[in-house]
Tab-separated table of C-alpha atoms in Angstrom:
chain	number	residue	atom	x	y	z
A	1	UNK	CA	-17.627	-10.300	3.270
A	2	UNK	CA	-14.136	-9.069	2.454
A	3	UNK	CA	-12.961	-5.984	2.491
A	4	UNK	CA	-9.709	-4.548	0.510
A	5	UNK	CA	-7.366	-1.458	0.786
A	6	UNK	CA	-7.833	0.432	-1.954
A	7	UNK	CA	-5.022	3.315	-2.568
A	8	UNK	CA	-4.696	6.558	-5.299
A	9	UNK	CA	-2.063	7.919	-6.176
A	10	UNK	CA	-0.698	10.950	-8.123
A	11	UNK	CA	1.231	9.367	-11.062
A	12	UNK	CA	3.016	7.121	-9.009
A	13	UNK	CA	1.113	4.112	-8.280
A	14	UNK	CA	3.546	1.831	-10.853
A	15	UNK	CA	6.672	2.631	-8.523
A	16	UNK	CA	4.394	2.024	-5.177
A	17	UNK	CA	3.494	-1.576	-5.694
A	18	UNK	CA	6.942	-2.253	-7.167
A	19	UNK	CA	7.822	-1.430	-3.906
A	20	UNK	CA	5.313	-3.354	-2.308
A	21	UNK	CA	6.168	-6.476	-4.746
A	22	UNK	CA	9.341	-6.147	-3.516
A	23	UNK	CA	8.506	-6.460	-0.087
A	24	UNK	CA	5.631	-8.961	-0.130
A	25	UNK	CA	6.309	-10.743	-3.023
A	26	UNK	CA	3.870	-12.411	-5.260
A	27	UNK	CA	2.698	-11.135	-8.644
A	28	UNK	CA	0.285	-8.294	-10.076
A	29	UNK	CA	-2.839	-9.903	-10.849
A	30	UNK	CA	-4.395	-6.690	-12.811
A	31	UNK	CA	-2.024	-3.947	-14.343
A	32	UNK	CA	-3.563	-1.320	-16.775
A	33	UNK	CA	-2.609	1.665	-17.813
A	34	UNK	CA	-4.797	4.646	-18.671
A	35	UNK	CA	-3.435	3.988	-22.562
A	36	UNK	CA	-5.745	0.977	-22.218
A	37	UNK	CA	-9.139	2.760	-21.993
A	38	UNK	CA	-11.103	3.616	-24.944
A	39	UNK	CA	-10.151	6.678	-26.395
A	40	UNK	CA	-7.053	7.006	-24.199
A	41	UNK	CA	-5.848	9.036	-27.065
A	42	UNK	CA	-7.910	11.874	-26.200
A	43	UNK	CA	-5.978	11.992	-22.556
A	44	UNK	CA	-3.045	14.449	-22.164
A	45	UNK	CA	0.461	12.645	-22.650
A	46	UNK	CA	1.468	12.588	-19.537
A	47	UNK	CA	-1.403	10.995	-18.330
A	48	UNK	CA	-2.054	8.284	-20.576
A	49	UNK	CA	0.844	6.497	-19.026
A	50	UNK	CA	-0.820	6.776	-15.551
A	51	UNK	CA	-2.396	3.534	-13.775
A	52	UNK	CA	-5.996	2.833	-14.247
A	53	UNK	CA	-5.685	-0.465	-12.018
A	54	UNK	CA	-3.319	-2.355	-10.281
A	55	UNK	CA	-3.464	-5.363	-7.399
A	56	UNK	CA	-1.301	-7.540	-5.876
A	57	UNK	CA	-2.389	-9.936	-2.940
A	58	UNK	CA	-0.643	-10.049	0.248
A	59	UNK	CA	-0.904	-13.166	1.874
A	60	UNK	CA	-4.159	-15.491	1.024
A	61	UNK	CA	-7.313	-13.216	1.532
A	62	UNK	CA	-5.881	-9.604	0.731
A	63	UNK	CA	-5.796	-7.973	-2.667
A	64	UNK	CA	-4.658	-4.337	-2.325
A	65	UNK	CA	-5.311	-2.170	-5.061
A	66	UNK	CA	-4.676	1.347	-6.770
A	67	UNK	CA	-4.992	3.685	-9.413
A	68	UNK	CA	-3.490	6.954	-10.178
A	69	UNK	CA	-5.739	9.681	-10.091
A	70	UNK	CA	-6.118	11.712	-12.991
A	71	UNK	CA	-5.995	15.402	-12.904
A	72	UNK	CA	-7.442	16.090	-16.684
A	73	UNK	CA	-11.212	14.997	-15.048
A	74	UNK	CA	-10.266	17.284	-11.965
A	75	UNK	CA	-9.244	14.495	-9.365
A	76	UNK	CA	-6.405	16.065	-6.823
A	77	UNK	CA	-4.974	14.017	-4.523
A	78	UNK	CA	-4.907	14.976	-0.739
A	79	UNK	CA	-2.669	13.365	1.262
A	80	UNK	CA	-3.039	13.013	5.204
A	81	UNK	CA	-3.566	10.930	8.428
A	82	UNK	CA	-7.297	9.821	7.750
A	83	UNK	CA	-6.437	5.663	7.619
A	84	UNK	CA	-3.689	2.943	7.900
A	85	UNK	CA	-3.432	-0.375	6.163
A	86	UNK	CA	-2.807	-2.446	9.153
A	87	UNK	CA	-0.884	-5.935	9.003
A	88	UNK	CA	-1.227	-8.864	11.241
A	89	UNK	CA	2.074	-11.296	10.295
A	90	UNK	CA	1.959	-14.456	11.694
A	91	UNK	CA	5.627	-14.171	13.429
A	92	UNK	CA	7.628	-11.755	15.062
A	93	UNK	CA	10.144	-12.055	12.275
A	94	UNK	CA	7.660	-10.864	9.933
A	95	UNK	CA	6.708	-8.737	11.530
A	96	UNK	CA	10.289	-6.894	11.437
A	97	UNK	CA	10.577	-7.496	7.833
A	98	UNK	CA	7.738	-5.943	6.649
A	99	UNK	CA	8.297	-3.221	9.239
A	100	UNK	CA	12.047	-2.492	7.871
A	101	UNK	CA	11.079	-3.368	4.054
A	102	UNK	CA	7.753	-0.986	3.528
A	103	UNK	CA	9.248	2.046	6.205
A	104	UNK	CA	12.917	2.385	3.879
A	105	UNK	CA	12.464	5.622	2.832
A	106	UNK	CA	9.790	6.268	5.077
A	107	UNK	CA	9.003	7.824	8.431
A	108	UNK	CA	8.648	6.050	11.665
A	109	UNK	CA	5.945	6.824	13.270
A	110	UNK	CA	6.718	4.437	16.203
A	111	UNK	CA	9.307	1.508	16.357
A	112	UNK	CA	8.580	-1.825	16.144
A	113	UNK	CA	8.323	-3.055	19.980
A	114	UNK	CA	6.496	-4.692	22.673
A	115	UNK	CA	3.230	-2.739	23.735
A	116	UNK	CA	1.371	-2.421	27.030
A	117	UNK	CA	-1.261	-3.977	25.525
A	118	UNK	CA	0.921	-6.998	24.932
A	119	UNK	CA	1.414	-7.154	21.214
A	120	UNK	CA	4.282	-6.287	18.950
A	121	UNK	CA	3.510	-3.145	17.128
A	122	UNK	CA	5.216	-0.698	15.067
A	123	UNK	CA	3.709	2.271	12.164
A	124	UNK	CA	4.843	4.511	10.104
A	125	UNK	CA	4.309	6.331	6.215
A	126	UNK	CA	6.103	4.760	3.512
A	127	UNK	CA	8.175	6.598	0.987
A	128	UNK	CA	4.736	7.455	-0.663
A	129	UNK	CA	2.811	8.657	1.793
A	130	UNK	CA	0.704	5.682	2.966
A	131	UNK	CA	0.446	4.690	6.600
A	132	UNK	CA	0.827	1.192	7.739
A	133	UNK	CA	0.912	-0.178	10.970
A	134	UNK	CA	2.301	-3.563	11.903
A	135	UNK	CA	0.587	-5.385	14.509
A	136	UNK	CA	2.242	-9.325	15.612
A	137	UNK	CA	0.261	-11.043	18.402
A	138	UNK	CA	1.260	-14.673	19.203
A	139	UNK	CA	-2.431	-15.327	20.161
A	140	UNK	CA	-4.429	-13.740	17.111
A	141	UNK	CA	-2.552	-16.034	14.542
């Protein structure tokens, strides 16, 4: 079994995985746009340019994926503290780059440093609204 983070956004899903591109790298394996549906004409303007589906994979067994939601069918989008997409890099160093490349922008929920527990950790919410965590131990890699 594998299991996938799955985000929504409101209108800016697009700008959120450039982000994430920029900071994980690799390329978009799906991209569509609401204008790609079947009679995406009949969609307000300003949401036909909306995402329908996007992914990117982050590292070898992670795809995450979003769409925007779409507030002509009555979706609203409520933000809030109910999950994390937590990362487990494979060195410290990558640790603090994915730390300082997703939280630009963002708020820092706590630093990246060495726990009681013995690993590295750090989390915050990125510039659009998502909570990560970053979690480095030497022994789970």
């Amino acid at each position: 079994m594998k299991i996938n983070p799955y985000l929504n956004f409101d209108g800016d899903a697009e700008a959120a995985f450039n982000f994430y591109k920029s900071v994980f790298g690799g390329e978009f394996i799906a991209l569509m746009k609401m204008s790609e549906a079947p009679e995406a004409e009949k969609l307000p303007k300003q949401e036909q340019n909306r995402i329908m589906h996007i992914s990117l994979p982050i590292g070898k067994d992670t795809i995450l994926m979003a769409s925007d939601i779409m507030p002509s069918m009555g979706q609203t989008l409520k933000k809030g503290n109910t999950n994390y997409i937590s990362i487990h890099p494979a060195s410290k160093e990558e640790a603090d780059r994915l730390f300082n490349g997703l939280s630009e922008g963002g708020e820092i929920e706590m630093p990246m440093e060495d726990q009681f527990w013995g690993d590295y950790f750090g989390s915050f919410t990125d510039k659009f609204g998502i909570n990560w965590m970053v979690n480095y131990n030497p022994e789970n890699v």
